[in-house]
Coordinates of C-alpha atoms and ligand atoms in Angstrom, one line a residue:
X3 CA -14.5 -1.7 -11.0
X4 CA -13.8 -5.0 -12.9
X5 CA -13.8 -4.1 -16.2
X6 CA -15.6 -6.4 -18.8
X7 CA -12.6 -6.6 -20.7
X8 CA -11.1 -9.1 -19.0
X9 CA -7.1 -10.1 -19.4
X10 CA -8.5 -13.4 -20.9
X11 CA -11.0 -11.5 -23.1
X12 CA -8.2 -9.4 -24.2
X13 CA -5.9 -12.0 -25.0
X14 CA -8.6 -13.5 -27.3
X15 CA -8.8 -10.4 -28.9
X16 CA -5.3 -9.9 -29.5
X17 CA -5.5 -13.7 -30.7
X18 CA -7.8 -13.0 -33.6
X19 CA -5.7 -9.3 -34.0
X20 CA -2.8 -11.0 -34.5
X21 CA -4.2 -13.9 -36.7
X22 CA -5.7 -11.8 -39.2
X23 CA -2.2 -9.5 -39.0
X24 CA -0.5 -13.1 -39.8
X25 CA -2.4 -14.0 -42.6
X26 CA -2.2 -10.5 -44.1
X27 CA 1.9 -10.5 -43.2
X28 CA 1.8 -14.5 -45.1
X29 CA -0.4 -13.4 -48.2
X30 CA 1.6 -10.0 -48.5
X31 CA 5.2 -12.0 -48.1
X32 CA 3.5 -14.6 -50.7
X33 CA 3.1 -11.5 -52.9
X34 CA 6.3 -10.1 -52.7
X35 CA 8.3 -13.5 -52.8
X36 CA 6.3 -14.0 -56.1
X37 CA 7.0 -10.4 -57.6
X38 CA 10.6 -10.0 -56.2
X39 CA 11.3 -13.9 -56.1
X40 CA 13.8 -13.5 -53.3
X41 CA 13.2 -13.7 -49.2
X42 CA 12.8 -10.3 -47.6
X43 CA 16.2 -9.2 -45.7
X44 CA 16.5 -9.8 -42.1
X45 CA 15.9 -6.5 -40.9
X46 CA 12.3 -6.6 -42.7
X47 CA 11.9 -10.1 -41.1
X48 CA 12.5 -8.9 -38.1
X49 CA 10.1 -5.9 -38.2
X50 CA 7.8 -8.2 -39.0
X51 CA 8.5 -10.5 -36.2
X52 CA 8.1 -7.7 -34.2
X53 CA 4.5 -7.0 -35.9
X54 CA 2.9 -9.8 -35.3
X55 CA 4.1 -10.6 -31.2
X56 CA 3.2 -7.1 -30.7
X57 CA 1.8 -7.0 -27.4
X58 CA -2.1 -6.8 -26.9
X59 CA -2.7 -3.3 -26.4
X60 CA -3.5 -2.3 -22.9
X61 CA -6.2 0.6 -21.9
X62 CA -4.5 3.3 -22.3
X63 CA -1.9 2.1 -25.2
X64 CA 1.4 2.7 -22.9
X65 CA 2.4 -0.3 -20.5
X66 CA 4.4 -3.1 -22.5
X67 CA 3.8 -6.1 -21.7
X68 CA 7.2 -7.7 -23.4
X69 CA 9.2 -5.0 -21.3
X70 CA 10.2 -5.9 -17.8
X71 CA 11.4 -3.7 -14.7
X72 CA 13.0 -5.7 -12.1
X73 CA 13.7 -4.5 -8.5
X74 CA 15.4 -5.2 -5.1
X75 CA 13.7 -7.4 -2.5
X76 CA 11.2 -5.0 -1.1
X77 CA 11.8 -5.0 3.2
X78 CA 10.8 -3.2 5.8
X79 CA 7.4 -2.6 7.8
X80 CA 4.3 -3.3 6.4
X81 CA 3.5 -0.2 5.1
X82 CA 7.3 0.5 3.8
X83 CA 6.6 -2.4 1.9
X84 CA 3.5 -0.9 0.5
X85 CA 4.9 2.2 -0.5
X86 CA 8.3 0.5 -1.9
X87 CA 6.1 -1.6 -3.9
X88 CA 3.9 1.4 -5.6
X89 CA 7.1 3.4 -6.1
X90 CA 8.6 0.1 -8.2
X91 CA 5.0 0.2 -10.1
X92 CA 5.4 4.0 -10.7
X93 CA 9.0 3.9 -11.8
X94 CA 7.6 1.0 -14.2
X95 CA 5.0 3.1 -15.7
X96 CA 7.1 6.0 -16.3
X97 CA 9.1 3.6 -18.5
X98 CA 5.8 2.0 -20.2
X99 CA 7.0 -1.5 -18.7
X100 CA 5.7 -4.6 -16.8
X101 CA 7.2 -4.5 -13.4
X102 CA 8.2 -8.2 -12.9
X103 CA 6.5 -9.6 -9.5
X104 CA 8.7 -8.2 -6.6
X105 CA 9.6 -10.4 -3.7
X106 CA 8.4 -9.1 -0.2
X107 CA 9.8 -9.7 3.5
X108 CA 8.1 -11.5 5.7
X109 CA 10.1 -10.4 9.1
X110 CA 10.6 -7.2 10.3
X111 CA 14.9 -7.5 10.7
X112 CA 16.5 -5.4 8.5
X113 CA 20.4 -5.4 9.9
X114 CA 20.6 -8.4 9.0
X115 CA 20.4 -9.3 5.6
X116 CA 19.7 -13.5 5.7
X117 CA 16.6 -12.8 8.1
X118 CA 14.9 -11.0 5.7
X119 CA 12.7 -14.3 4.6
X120 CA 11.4 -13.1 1.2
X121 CA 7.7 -13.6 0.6
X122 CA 6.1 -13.7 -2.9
X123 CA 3.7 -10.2 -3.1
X124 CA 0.9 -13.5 -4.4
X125 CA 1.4 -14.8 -1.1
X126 CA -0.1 -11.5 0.0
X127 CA -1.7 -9.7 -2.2
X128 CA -4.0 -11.2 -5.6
X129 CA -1.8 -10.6 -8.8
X130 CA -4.8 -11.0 -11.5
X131 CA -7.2 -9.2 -9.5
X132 CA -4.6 -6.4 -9.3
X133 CA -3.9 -6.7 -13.0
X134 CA -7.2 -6.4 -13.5
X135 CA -8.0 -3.1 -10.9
X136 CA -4.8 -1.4 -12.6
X137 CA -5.4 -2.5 -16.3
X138 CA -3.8 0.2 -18.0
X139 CA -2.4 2.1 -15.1
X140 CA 0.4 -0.6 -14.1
X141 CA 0.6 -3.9 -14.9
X142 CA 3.0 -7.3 -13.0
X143 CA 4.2 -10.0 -14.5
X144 CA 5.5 -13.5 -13.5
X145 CA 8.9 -13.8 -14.2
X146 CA 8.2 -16.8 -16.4
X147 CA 6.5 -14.3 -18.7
X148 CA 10.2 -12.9 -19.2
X149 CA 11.4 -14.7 -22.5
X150 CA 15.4 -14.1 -22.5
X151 CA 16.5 -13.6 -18.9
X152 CA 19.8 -12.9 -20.2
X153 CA 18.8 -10.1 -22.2
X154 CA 18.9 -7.6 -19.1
X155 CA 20.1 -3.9 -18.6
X156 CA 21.6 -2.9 -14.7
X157 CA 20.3 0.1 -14.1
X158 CA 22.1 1.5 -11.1
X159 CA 20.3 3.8 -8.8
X160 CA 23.2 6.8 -7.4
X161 CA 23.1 7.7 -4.0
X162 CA 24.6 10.2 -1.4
X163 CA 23.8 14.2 -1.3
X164 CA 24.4 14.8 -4.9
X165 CA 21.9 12.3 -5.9
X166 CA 19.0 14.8 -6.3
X167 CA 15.6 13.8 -7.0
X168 CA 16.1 15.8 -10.2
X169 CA 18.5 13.6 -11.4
X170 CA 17.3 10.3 -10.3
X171 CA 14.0 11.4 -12.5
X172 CA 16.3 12.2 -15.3
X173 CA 18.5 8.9 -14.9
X174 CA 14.8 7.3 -15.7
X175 CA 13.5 9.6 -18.2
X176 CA 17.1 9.1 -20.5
X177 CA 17.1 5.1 -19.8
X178 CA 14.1 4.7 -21.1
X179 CA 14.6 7.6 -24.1
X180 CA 17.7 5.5 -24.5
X181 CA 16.9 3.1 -27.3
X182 CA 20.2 0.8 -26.9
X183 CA 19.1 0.6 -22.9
X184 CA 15.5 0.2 -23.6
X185 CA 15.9 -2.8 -25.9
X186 CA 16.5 -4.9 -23.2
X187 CA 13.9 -7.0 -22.6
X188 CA 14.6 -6.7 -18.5
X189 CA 15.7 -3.6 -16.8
X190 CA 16.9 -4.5 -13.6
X191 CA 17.0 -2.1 -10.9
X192 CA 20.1 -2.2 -8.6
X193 CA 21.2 -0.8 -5.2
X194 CA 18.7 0.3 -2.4
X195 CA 15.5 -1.1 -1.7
X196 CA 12.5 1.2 -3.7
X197 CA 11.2 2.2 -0.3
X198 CA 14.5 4.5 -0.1
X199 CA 14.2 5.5 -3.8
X200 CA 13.5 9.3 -4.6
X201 CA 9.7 10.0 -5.1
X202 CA 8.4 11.3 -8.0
X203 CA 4.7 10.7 -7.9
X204 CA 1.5 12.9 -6.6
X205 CA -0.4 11.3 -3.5
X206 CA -3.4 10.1 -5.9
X207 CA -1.0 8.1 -8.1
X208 CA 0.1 6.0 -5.0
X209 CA -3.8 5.5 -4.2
X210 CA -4.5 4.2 -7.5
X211 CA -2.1 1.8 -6.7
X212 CA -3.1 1.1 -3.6
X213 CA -6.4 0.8 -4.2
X214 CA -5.6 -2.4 -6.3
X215 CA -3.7 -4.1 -3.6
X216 CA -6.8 -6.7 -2.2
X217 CA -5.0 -8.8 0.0
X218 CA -5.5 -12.8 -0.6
X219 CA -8.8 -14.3 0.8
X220 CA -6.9 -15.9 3.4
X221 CA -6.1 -12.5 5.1
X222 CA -9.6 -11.1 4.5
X223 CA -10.9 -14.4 6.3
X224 CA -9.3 -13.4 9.3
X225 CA -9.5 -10.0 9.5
X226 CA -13.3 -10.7 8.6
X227 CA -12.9 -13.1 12.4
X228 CA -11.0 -10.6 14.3
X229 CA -13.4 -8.1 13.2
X230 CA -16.6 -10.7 14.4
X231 CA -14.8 -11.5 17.8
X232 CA -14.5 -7.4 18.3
X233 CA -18.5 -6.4 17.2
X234 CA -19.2 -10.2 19.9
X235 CA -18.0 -8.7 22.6
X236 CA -19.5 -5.1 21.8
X237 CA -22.9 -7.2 21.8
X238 CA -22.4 -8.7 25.0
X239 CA -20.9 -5.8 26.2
X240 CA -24.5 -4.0 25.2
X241 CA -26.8 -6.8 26.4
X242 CA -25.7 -7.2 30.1
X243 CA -27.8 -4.1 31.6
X244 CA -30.6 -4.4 29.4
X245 CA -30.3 -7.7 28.3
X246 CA -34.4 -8.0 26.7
X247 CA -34.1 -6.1 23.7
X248 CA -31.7 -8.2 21.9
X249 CA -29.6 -7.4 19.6
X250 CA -30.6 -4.4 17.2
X251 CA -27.6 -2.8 14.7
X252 CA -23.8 -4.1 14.8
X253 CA -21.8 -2.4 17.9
X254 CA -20.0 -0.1 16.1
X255 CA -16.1 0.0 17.0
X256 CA -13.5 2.2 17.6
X257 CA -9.6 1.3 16.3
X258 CA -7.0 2.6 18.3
X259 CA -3.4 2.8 16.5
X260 CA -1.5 3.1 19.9
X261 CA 2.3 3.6 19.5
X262 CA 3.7 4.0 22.9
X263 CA 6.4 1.6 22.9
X264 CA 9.6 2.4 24.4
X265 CA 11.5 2.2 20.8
X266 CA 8.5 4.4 19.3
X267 CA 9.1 7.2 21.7
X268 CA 12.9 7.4 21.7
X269 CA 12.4 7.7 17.8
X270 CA 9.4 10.2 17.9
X271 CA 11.6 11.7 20.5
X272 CA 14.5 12.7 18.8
X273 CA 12.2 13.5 15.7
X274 CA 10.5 15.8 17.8
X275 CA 14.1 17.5 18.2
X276 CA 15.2 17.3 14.9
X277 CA 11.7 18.7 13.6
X278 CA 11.5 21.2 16.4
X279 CA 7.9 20.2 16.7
X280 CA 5.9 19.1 19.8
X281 CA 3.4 17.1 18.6
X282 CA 4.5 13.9 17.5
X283 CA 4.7 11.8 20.9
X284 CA 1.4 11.3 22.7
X285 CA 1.2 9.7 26.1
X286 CA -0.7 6.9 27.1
X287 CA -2.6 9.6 28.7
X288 CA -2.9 12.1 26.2
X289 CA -4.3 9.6 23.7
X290 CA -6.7 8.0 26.5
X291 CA -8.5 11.5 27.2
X292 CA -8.4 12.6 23.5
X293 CA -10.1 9.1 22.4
X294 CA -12.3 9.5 25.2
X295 CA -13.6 12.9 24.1
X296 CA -14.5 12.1 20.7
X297 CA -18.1 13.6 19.9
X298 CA -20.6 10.9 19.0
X299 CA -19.4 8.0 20.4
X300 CA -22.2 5.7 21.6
X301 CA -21.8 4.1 25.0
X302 CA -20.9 1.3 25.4
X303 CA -18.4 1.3 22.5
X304 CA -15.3 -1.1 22.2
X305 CA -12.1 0.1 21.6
X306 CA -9.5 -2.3 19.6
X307 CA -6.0 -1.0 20.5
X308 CA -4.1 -2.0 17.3
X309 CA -0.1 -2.0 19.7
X310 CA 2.9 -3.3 18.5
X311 CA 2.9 -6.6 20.6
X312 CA 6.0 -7.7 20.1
X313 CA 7.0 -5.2 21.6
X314 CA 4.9 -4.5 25.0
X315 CA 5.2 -8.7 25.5
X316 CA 8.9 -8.0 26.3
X317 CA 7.8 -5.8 29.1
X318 CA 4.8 -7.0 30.5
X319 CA 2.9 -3.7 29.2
X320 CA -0.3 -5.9 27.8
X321 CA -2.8 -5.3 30.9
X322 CA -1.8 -1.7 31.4
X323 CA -3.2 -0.4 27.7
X324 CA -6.4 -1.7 28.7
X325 CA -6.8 0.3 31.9
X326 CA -7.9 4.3 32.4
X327 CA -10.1 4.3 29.7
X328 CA -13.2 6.8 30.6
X329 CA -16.4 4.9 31.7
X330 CA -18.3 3.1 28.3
X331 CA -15.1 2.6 26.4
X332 CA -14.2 -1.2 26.7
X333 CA -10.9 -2.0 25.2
X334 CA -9.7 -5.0 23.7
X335 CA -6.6 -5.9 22.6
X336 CA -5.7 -9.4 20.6
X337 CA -4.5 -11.1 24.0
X338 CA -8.3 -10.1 25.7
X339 CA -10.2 -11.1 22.7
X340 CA -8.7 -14.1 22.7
X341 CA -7.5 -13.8 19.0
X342 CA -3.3 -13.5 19.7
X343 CA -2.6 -17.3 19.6
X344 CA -5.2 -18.1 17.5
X345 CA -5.3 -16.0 14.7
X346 CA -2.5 -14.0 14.2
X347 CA 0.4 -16.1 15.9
X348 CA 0.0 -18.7 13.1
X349 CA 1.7 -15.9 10.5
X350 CA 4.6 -14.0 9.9
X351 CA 4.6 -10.4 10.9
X352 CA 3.8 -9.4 7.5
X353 CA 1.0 -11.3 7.6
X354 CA 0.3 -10.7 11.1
X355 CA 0.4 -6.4 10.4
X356 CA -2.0 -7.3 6.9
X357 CA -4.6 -8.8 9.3
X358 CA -4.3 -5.9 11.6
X359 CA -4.6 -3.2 8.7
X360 CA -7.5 -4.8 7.2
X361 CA -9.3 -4.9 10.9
X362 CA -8.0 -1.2 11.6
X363 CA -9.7 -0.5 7.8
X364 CA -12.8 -2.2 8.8
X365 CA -13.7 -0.1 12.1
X366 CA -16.2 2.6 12.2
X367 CA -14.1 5.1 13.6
X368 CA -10.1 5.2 13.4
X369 CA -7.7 7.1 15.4
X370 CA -4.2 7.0 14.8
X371 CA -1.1 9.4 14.9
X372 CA -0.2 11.5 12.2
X373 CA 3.6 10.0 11.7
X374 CA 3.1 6.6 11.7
X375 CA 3.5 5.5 8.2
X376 CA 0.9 2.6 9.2
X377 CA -1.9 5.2 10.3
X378 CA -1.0 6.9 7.2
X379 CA -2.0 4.6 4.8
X380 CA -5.2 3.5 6.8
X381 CA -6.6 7.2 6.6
X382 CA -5.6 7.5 3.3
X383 CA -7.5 4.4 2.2
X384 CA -10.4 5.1 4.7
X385 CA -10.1 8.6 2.7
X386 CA -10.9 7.2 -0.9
X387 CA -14.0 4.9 0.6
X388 CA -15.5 8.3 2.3
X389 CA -15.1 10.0 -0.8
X390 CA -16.9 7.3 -3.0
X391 CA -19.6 7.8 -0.6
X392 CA -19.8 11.6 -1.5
X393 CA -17.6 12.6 1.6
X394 CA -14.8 14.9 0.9
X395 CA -14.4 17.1 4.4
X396 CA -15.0 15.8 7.8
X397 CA -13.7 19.9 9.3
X398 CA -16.6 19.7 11.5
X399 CA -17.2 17.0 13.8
X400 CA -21.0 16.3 12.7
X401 CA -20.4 12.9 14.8
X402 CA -22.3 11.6 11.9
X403 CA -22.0 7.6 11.2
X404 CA -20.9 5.4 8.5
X405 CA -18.6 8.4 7.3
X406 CA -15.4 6.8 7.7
X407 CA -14.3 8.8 10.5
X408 CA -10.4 9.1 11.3
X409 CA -8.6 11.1 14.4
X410 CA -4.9 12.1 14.9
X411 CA -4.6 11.7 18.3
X412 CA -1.1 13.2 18.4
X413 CA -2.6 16.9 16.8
X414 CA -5.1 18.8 18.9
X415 CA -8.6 19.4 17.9
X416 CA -11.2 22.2 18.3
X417 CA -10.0 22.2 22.2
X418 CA -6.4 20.8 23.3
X419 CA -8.7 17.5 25.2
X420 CA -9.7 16.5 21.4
X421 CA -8.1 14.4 18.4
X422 CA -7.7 16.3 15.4
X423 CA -10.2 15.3 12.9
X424 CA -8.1 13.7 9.9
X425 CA -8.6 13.4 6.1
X426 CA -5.5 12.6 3.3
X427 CA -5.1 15.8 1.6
X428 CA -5.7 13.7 -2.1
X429 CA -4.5 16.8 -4.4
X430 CA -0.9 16.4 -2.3
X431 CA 1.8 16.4 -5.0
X432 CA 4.0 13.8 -3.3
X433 CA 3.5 10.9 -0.8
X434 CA 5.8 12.7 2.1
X435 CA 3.4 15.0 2.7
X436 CA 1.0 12.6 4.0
X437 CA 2.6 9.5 5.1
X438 CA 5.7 10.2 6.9
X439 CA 6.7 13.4 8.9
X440 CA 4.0 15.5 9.2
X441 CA 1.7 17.1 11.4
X442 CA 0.0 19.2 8.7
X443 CA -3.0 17.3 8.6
X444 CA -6.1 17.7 6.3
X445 CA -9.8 17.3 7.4
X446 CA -10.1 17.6 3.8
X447 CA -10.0 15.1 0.4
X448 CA -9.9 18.0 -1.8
Ligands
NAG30 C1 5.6 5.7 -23.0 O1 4.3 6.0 -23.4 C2 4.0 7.4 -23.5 C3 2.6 7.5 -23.8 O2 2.1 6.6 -24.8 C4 4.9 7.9 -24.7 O3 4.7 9.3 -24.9 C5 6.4 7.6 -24.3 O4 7.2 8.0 -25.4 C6 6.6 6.1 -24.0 N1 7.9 5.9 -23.5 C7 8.6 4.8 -23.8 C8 10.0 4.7 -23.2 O5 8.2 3.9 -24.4
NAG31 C1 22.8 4.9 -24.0 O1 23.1 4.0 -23.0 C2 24.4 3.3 -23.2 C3 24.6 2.3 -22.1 O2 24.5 2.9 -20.9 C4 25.5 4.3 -23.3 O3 26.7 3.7 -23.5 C5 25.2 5.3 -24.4 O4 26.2 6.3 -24.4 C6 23.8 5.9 -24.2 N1 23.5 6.8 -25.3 C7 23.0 8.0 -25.2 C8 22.7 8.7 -26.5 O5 22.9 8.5 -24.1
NAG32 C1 -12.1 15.8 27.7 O1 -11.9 14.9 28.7 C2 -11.6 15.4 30.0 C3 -11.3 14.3 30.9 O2 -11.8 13.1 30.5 C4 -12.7 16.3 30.5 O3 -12.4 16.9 31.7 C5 -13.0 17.4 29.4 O4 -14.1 18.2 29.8 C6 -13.2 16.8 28.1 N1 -13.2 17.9 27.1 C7 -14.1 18.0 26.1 C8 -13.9 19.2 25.2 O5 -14.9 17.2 25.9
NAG33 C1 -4.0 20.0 -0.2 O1 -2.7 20.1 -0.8 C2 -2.6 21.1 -1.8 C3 -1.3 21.0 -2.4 O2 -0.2 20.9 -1.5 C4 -2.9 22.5 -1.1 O3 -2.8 23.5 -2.1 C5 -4.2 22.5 -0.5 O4 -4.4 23.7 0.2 C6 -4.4 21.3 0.5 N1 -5.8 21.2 0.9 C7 -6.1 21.1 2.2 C8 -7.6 21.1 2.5 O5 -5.3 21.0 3.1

């Protein structure tokens, strides 16, 4: 994946481009100062100016790295965030520029606009290492990078009914075919947060992306602990009834996305209604016997139940998750595994949902439901590592291991007791199709 051609080897390269391009430019003006004996006019000057800070040329030729795009804090949910923050990368590349290092929000309020507490995407995610995964698909930028600050266009994004995604595309397309609007060295994005922008992209084009969005060691560390406390107690778990023949392979683990909160079901609720589809709510019940009735599972195995604590805490929900789960499933939660305090109440919810992702990433098995936009983007990454491994349909439930299995609980499978099994359709043509609002799931990549 890292490719040899560093950013630094690159900008060594381009060094030595641009210093034999200088001394050509110097002998040539020498030349023609001599012959004509008078200084080239400004324009020429300029267009040789031009020449020789001409950007090092990336991969693929197109992203320029001494063009900006500059967007609206990015807020919202984890996941919104993630698929604001591709859609600001995507509407960069569709202009060829740099999209300047968007801010984040670390809290979840959204009403109310000085809560927001913006986070630096560094803080989160590694800016070289995703320069250096994207090189040549999308590239970020420091804002330091930016020479002129005040050399900036306002783009303003429309809105209402009559902004169509046909002419949002076209507003892009003629701002950057627009050469008094793309001379600025910043185009600055104004109005709605990306998250709410129109989408233009095909599922795979958001994967890219995603796929280049490591989080920072820090986050890894603790998912990597979360992850070690869950496979501990799946040992001791094993080792009580037949404690003498020690410990063999990892206890593999399930991860349980469980939305049941009250505000989660009046929302799924009235989408239900509005959708005039049945499938999107699932009981506590419901996804207790469809988790239990996955084929394959290995007794004992531990459930994590990834919940919205924040939530359940207000109303003393935390024991009742972890009860009614058939005989060999043990489930944990933070609180049980003694991770809550510990681990993830030293960060913000950003943070706190990051460490949560990566440990939902990590599991062997993942169930989720189908319209949470955080369940979403776990299958579709889970998706891309099952397909590097040669996996591209899961449609019949081999059971098998080390597949990168993932369940909608909310569809029904083979029988009405069993979770759907649940692939991102990779060949989608826009992100809607599989991350929010649908129940269309694939069991296949392709
Ligand atoms: C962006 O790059 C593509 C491919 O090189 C090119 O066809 C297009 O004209 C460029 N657009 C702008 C605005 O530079
Ligand atoms: C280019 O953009 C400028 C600034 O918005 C505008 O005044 C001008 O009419 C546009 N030119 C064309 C050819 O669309
Ligand atoms: C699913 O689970 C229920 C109750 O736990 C059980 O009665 C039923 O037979 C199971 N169905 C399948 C297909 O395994
Ligand atoms: C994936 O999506 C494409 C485009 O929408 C569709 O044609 C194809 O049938 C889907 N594949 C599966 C396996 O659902």
């Amino acid at each position: 994946m890292n490719s040899p051609l560093s950013c630094k080897n690159l900008r060594l390269f381009s060094k030595s481009v641009a210093c034999k391009c200088l001394a050509l430019v110097a002998i040539a003006l020498f030349y023609r100062a001599l012959l004509l004996s008078y200084a080239p006019g400004n324009a020429a000057l300029d267009k040789i100016t031009s020449l020789i800070r001409a950007p090092y040329i990336s991969d693929s030729g197109r992203i320029r790295t001494d063009k900006f795009l500059e967007v609206p804090q990015i807020v919202w949910g984890l996941n919104n965030q993630k698929i604001a923050f591709a859609r600001a990368c995507l509407t960069a590349r569709l202009m060829n520029r740099t999209l300047l290092l968007p801010s984040l929000s670390s809290s979840l309020f959204y009403k109310e606009i000085d809560k927001l507490r913006p986070i630096p995407f560094d803080k989160v995610f590694q800016f070289e290492r995703f320069n250096s995964l994207c090189s040549g698909f999308v590239r970020l930028a420091q804002f330091s990078d930016v020479r002129n600050r005040a050399q900036r266009f306002d783009l303003e994004k429309g809105s209402g009914r009559r902004w169509t995604v046909e002419r949002d595309l076209e507003q892009l397309k003629q701002s950057s075919r627009n050469g008094s609007i793309d001379e600025f060295e910043v185009i600055r994005v104004i109005g709605k947060n990306p998250f709410l922008w129109h989408d233009h992209w095909p599922v795979k084009e958001y994967a890219k992306v995603f796929e280049c969005m490591v989080v920072v060691d820090e986050i890894s560390r603790e998912a990597d602990k979360v992850v070690m406390k869950i496979r501990e107690a799946g040992a001791k778990a094993k080792l009580e009834p037949e404690s003498k023949t020690g410990i063999e392979s990892p206890v593999p683990f399930v991860a349980v996305h469980m939305r049941i909160e009250i505000d989660w079901m009046i929302h799924c609720k009235k989408l239900e209604q509005r959708k005039k589809v049945s499938e999107i709510c699932s009981s506590k019940r419901e996804i207790l016997e469809r988790v239990g009735n996955i084929s394959g599972l290995k007794t004992p195995t531990l459930l994590y139940l990834a919940v919205a604590d924040s939530l359940l805490e207000e109303k003393e929900e935390d024991s009742s998750v972890l009860s009614g789960w058939r005989d060999g499933l043990i489930p944990f939660e933070k609180k049980k595994l003694g991770v809550k305090e510990e681990i993830y109440g030293k960060y913000s919810y950003l943070i706190q949902s990051a460490i949560d992702y990566e440990v939902c990433l990590r599991a062997d098995v993942f169930v989720g439901n189908s319209f949470s936009t955080f369940s979403s983007l776990i299958v579709l990454e889970r998706t891309q590592k099952a397909r590097r491994l040669g996996f591209v349909s899961s449609c019949e439930d081999g059971g098998g291991e080390n597949e990168w299995r993932s369940y909608a609980y909310n569809l029904a499978g083979e029988s009405k007791r069993v979770p759907r099994r649940w692939m991102t359709n990779m060949t989608d043509s826009s992100l809607q199709a599989i991350s929010y609002g649908s129940n269309s799931v694939s069991c296949s990549s392709e």
